[in-house]
Every structure is written in structure tokens, then in C-alpha cells.
Amino acid sequence: MTPAHGSGVSVEGGVDLDTPIARAARAAMTVREPESGDWPRPSRCRVMSVANQKGGVGKTTTTVNIAASLAMHGNRVVVVDLDPQGNASTALGADRTEGVRSIYHCLVEGEDLIKVAHPVADIPNLWCVPATIDLAGAEIELVSLVARESRLKRALGAYDTSEIDYILIDCPPSLGLLTVNAMVAAEEVLIPIQCEYYALEGLGQLLRNVELVRTHLNPGLAISTILLTMYDGRTRLASQVADEVREHFGELVLDTVVPRSVRVSEAPSYGQSVMTYDPGSTGAVAYMEAAREMAVAGAAQ
Ligand SMILES: Nc1ncnc2c1ncn2[C@@H]1O[C@H](COP(=O)(O)OP(=O)(O)OP(=O)(O)O)[C@@H](O)[C@H]1O
Ligand SMILES: [Mg+2]
């Protein structure tokens, strides 16, 4: 497995510093100095759908902040906003006024993805394919189009991904055609789960849908990553939910848990990820650590 930072096992003064504490210290340093260490890059582009049909569980926040973290550590990342609400586009400062060429045009008119991917300000290596309000009609327009489930896959296929490490697709809170397009285009599903009472409700439906897509449309699809979000350490309920999710999904659940943090919720209104808005906040540190786990897991694949 490729080490996350520097040379992995380092020996200074005869002391082996590749201990968990040394690794944690290095990770903390990296959070403070984003330029200080590049993370491993996957051998080929990882296309991940960030999905959960439940609304407000942290899909967009996760997409934006994981993408920003990976990009800040030397990975080249494209965020595809597949939600008509356009929250990921807003958080990345992308223009989403009506009429702007967007993911809608890729899906419905066969526009090249590369033509609508815009660099994100202040974060090199990060691009955003925005969603505009046009996308709200796409769910219906797609119904009558040829190969309606694989329009996004086609758009990604025409894109030279040899220079891209991650494509993260922010899905809307539904299991309709847009989310199906994301699951047909991706190899991996990342499910954010909010640590609250109803967290597991509806998850069965999501898992069944992933299974349906795998059986009929995309045999290569797998749930690869679960991230626990909006964790409130003061409540016993949050830790119970986290335990239950870990019991059910085991290794798929990242060790890092994202805490509730006001800075995370403030960042989008400044057109920023929390990674640039307040990199030292608990939310930013957690997302950075979660992204590092993903980068390390991806390099080991
Ligand atoms: N760790 C966090 N701490 C505090 N607030 C958070 C955190 N994560 C997300 N939020 C806030 O919770 C709300 C929902 O988050 P987000 O938009 O990421 O969810 P979503 O699953 O994408 O929602 P939708 O289903 O509507 O697309 C947002 O206002 C966001 O700023
Ligand atoms: Mg969202």
C-alpha cells in the first residue's frame, strides 16, 4: 500500500516513526499545511456517485469538501453537479445562471463534458461541471431519449480521463433517472449517512437500487465508501447510529466521522468549500482526513 504522506516508514535517530501517533501527527500537519504533502493517486480515474435519496444528509457537502481536499493534495478532480438544486455548483463558486452551458447540455444535447467543466477559483486541480435550473426538466426529458440511463456514461466516456484522478458526482435526493445515470456512469457509490434517528430508514431502498443497476445496467458498480456525517458527539443517539452503520457495513465505513460544525454550513454561502473557508475548523479537518482515507484506499486497489 502506498503511504499517505512522505515516505511512509521513516526512521529518525533509530526510532521508527511509522506509528499510529506519528501518522496522526503527520496528518494533522498536512491539514495545517495543505501543500506539504501529496497523497497517492489512483492508477486510473475513480468515478464515484455520491448518493442517498434522503434529503439533507450531507451529499453535497461531502462531494465538495472531499473533492477540494483531494485536489489540494495533488489529485486532479472533477465535480459533476447532477442535482437541479445546483448546491455543489454554488459551493464551488460556479456560474449557474439560466442558460449557462451545463451538465444538462451533456445529458440532453450530447455536449462534451470538457466544454462545460470550469476550473474552480483558488483550488488548482479542481473543476466543476455546473447544474443550472435547466436540469429540473431533464428527469422528464430524458424519459423519451435513446439510452436514457446511460447519457452521463456516454458524456464521461468521451472525456479523456487519463489525466483525471477522481470524478465525484453529486446526486439529487431521489432515485430517479438522474441518480440512475450517475450509477450507470460510476464504478463506486459513496453514501453519506447522517447520524440521526431516521438515518437507516430508506437505506434498504437505496441498496436495492444499487443492486438493480448492477444487475441490469452496470455490473461493475459497488458501494465502496460510507461516510458518517453531522455527528453530534453530545448525543448517545449519534453514537448508536454510528455503531449500527459500522455493524452493518463494516470496512466500507470510513474511520473518520464528520462532526456537526457551523463553519461547514457557512462555507457555501461564500461560494467556498470549508477547506478554503476555514481549514482549521473541525469540519475541515474531518473532511481532509476522510479524503486521505479514500486516497489511501484507492491507491491500494
Ligand atoms: N458537518 C456539518 N455540520 C453542519 N452542517 C452541515 C454539515 N454537513 C452538512 N451541513 C448542512 O446541512 C445541510 C444539508 O447538507 P447538504 O446540502 O450537503 O445535504 P444534501 O444531502 O446534499 O442535501 P440534498 O438532499 O438537498 O441535496 C446544509 O445546509 C449543509 O450546510
Ligand atoms: Mg445536495
XYZ file of C-alpha atoms and ligand atoms in Angstrom:
333
model
C 0.000 0.000 0.000
C 1.335 3.397 -0.890
C 1.874 5.559 2.191
C -0.305 8.604 2.602
C 2.401 11.072 3.402
C 6.049 11.379 2.682
C 7.996 8.192 2.646
C 5.810 6.126 4.986
C 8.189 4.305 7.315
C 10.698 6.900 8.392
C 13.485 6.289 10.807
C 14.968 9.175 12.687
C 17.642 8.697 15.309
C 16.978 4.982 15.156
C 13.316 5.437 16.147
C 10.671 4.037 13.808
C 8.196 6.859 13.308
C 5.614 4.893 11.412
C 3.448 4.512 14.485
C -0.260 5.450 14.601
C 0.581 8.535 16.647
C 3.296 9.622 14.226
C 0.896 9.099 11.326
C -1.802 11.115 13.094
C 0.709 13.890 13.767
C 1.740 13.939 10.111
C -1.913 14.023 9.048
C -2.520 16.969 11.371
C 0.480 18.780 9.891
C -0.870 18.200 6.431
C -4.172 19.731 7.372
C -2.419 22.880 8.508
C -0.115 22.984 5.518
C -2.131 21.689 2.595
C 0.785 21.985 0.166
C 3.139 19.967 2.316
C 2.285 16.500 1.102
C 0.721 14.976 -1.957
C -1.458 11.940 -1.450
C -1.253 8.842 -3.596
C -3.183 8.972 -6.843
C -5.247 6.047 -8.106
C -3.850 4.086 -11.032
C -6.885 5.107 -13.065
C -9.740 7.546 -12.724
C -12.189 6.683 -9.925
C -15.736 7.645 -10.827
C -17.842 7.911 -7.682
C -21.526 8.722 -7.272
C -22.344 10.417 -4.019
C -25.860 9.189 -3.411
C -28.576 8.847 -0.811
C -32.176 9.538 -1.736
C -32.727 11.016 1.691
C -32.512 14.801 1.559
C -30.061 16.882 3.559
C -27.761 14.095 4.723
C -24.578 15.797 3.502
C -24.216 14.549 -0.088
C -23.251 17.928 -1.500
C -21.107 18.949 1.467
C -19.268 15.638 1.213
C -18.788 15.885 -2.564
C -17.444 19.426 -2.423
C -15.135 19.022 0.556
C -13.746 15.602 -0.347
C -13.116 16.912 -3.871
C -11.393 20.045 -2.574
C -9.259 18.025 -0.140
C -8.131 15.584 -2.815
C -7.325 18.422 -5.198
C -5.344 20.253 -2.517
C -3.181 17.153 -2.197
C -2.180 16.706 -5.776
C -5.128 14.747 -7.168
C -6.979 16.036 -10.222
C -10.683 16.106 -9.517
C -13.850 16.898 -11.439
C -17.109 17.510 -9.572
C -20.212 16.829 -11.648
C -23.270 18.549 -10.211
C -26.184 16.309 -11.107
C -28.705 17.972 -8.812
C -31.053 20.626 -10.237
C -30.720 22.462 -6.913
C -27.142 23.217 -8.033
C -25.784 23.369 -4.491
C -22.407 21.886 -5.394
C -22.021 24.465 -8.181
C -22.835 27.253 -5.743
C -20.407 25.939 -3.141
C -17.651 25.837 -5.769
C -18.413 29.339 -6.988
C -19.547 28.168 -10.439
C -21.808 30.278 -12.614
C -25.235 28.653 -12.663
C -27.378 31.348 -14.158
C -30.049 30.105 -16.510
C -28.744 29.418 -19.998
C -25.146 28.689 -18.926
C -23.902 25.515 -20.658
C -24.096 22.832 -18.012
C -24.483 19.138 -17.273
C -27.986 19.432 -18.722
C -26.494 20.018 -22.171
C -24.229 16.982 -21.787
C -27.171 14.766 -20.880
C -29.786 16.045 -23.271
C -27.817 17.505 -26.185
C -24.693 15.351 -26.088
C -22.405 18.310 -25.348
C -18.777 17.422 -24.488
C -18.202 17.334 -20.758
C -14.838 19.022 -21.161
C -16.506 22.068 -22.685
C -18.621 22.658 -19.601
C -16.038 21.794 -16.907
C -14.801 25.030 -15.349
C -11.748 25.428 -13.117
C -12.630 26.231 -9.509
C -11.155 29.502 -8.230
C -8.387 29.210 -5.624
C -8.167 25.409 -5.852
C -5.832 24.178 -8.589
C -6.595 20.668 -9.928
C -10.332 21.055 -9.276
C -13.010 21.508 -11.940
C -16.779 21.779 -11.682
C -19.419 20.821 -14.212
C -22.292 23.003 -13.051
C -26.007 22.317 -12.867
C -28.470 25.037 -13.714
C -32.208 25.157 -13.279
C -32.493 23.610 -16.780
C -31.686 20.302 -15.161
C -35.008 20.324 -13.317
C -36.736 19.322 -16.541
C -34.153 16.717 -17.505
C -35.679 13.950 -15.436
C -38.727 14.123 -17.707
C -36.893 14.961 -20.935
C -34.583 12.001 -20.502
C -37.508 9.581 -20.500
C -38.002 9.896 -24.244
C -34.317 9.889 -25.193
C -32.378 6.923 -26.552
C -30.240 5.168 -23.922
C -31.751 7.379 -21.273
C -29.987 5.626 -18.399
C -26.515 5.930 -19.901
C -26.381 9.536 -21.095
C -23.914 10.534 -18.392
C -21.766 7.458 -19.006
C -21.555 8.445 -22.659
C -20.610 12.005 -21.747
C -17.867 10.748 -19.393
C -16.706 8.194 -21.947
C -15.998 10.942 -24.437
C -13.816 12.711 -21.875
C -10.120 11.865 -21.699
C -9.934 10.723 -18.091
C -6.318 9.614 -18.277
C -5.338 12.930 -16.708
C -8.096 12.879 -14.082
C -7.924 11.014 -10.781
C -11.456 11.414 -9.444
C -14.856 12.277 -10.843
C -17.323 12.870 -7.998
C -20.987 13.051 -8.987
C -23.310 14.871 -6.587
C -26.724 13.203 -6.889
C -30.127 14.718 -6.144
C -32.202 13.385 -3.234
C -34.165 10.904 -5.330
C -33.683 7.598 -7.060
C -34.948 8.871 -10.422
C -33.267 8.891 -13.811
C -30.579 11.393 -12.826
C -29.358 9.193 -9.985
C -29.631 6.119 -12.220
C -27.447 7.932 -14.785
C -24.892 8.587 -12.045
C -24.884 4.932 -11.011
C -24.520 3.721 -14.574
C -21.595 6.104 -15.139
C -19.786 5.252 -11.896
C -17.919 2.262 -10.551
C -18.276 3.304 -6.956
C -21.041 4.647 -4.759
C -20.201 6.830 -1.774
C -23.093 7.013 0.673
C -23.103 9.778 3.268
C -25.215 8.819 6.268
C -26.363 11.404 8.749
C -26.011 10.283 12.350
C -29.637 10.756 13.383
C -32.691 8.721 14.205
C -34.067 8.122 10.725
C -30.639 7.569 9.173
C -31.178 3.955 8.259
C -34.706 4.400 7.029
C -34.794 4.239 3.255
C -31.269 2.869 3.085
C -32.674 -0.528 2.104
C -34.307 1.077 -0.897
C -31.014 2.692 -1.900
C -29.199 -0.627 -1.594
C -31.872 -2.371 -3.674
C -31.492 0.280 -6.355
C -27.739 -0.133 -6.451
C -28.341 -3.871 -6.834
C -30.843 -3.317 -9.654
C -28.438 -1.080 -11.538
C -25.656 -3.603 -11.009
C -27.779 -6.479 -12.305
C -29.255 -4.770 -15.321
C -27.124 -1.838 -16.340
C -23.675 -1.685 -14.756
C -22.142 -4.929 -13.439
C -19.055 -3.020 -12.282
C -20.918 -0.941 -9.703
C -20.162 -1.320 -5.996
C -20.793 0.573 -2.804
C -17.232 1.394 -1.847
C -17.447 4.043 0.825
C -19.777 5.107 3.626
C -19.190 8.357 5.476
C -20.915 9.253 8.729
C -21.853 12.930 8.682
C -23.170 15.622 11.025
C -22.122 13.649 14.069
C -23.134 15.265 17.327
C -20.877 13.791 19.989
C -23.108 15.092 22.778
C -25.922 12.692 21.948
C -25.959 8.987 22.667
C -28.172 8.549 19.632
C -25.428 9.673 17.247
C -23.001 7.077 18.559
C -25.719 4.398 18.467
C -26.434 5.179 14.814
C -22.714 5.171 14.027
C -22.309 1.776 15.730
C -25.256 0.354 13.849
C -23.922 1.567 10.493
C -20.494 0.105 11.242
C -22.063 -3.186 12.271
C -23.947 -3.362 9.010
C -21.353 -2.068 6.556
C -18.106 -2.951 8.302
C -14.986 -1.991 6.374
C -16.857 0.218 3.942
C -17.357 2.838 6.647
C -14.526 5.346 6.857
C -12.925 5.617 10.299
C -13.279 9.367 10.146
C -16.623 10.763 11.259
C -17.608 14.288 10.213
C -18.838 16.305 13.193
C -21.536 18.910 13.077
C -19.731 22.204 12.544
C -21.178 25.631 11.942
C -18.253 26.525 9.662
C -19.201 23.672 7.319
C -22.699 25.072 6.886
C -21.463 28.666 6.474
C -18.925 27.966 3.729
C -21.320 27.519 0.757
C -22.807 30.983 1.180
C -19.317 32.349 0.462
C -19.054 30.196 -2.667
C -16.382 28.142 -0.964
C -15.636 24.718 0.421
C -14.890 24.667 4.141
C -11.366 23.603 3.164
C -10.652 27.141 1.974
C -13.192 28.989 4.134
C -11.843 27.723 7.452
C -9.228 24.983 7.015
C -8.589 24.684 10.747
C -12.225 24.052 11.703
C -13.228 20.645 12.987
C -15.355 20.022 9.887
C -12.493 20.828 7.510
C -10.042 18.662 9.434
C -12.510 15.749 9.368
C -13.188 16.047 5.642
C -9.460 16.260 4.975
C -8.897 13.102 6.988
C -11.805 11.282 5.276
C -10.411 12.228 1.857
C -6.973 10.966 2.872
C -8.513 7.620 3.843
C -10.164 7.463 0.430
C -6.930 8.329 -1.371
C -5.019 5.645 0.510
C -7.745 3.045 -0.111
C -7.885 3.988 -3.796
C -4.155 3.630 -4.264
C -4.265 0.180 -2.703
C -6.906 -1.084 -5.147
N -20.920 18.602 9.152
C -21.864 19.520 9.063
N -22.053 20.416 10.051
C -23.029 21.353 9.982
N -23.854 21.486 8.949
C -23.726 20.633 7.932
C -22.726 19.602 7.921
N -22.841 18.905 6.771
C -23.846 19.462 6.082
N -24.387 20.503 6.770
C -25.513 21.350 6.367
O -26.661 20.537 6.276
C -27.445 20.889 5.151
C -27.594 19.695 4.223
O -26.323 19.346 3.727
P -26.112 19.014 2.183
O -26.687 20.089 1.335
O -24.692 18.663 1.991
O -27.003 17.700 2.073
P -27.532 17.000 0.759
O -27.676 15.552 1.105
O -26.698 17.338 -0.392
O -28.959 17.679 0.596
P -29.952 17.493 -0.643
O -30.538 16.125 -0.454
O -30.948 18.594 -0.511
O -29.119 17.581 -1.895
C -26.740 22.054 4.502
O -27.303 23.253 4.973
C -25.303 21.913 4.972
O -24.622 23.152 5.018
Mg -27.250 18.124 -2.246
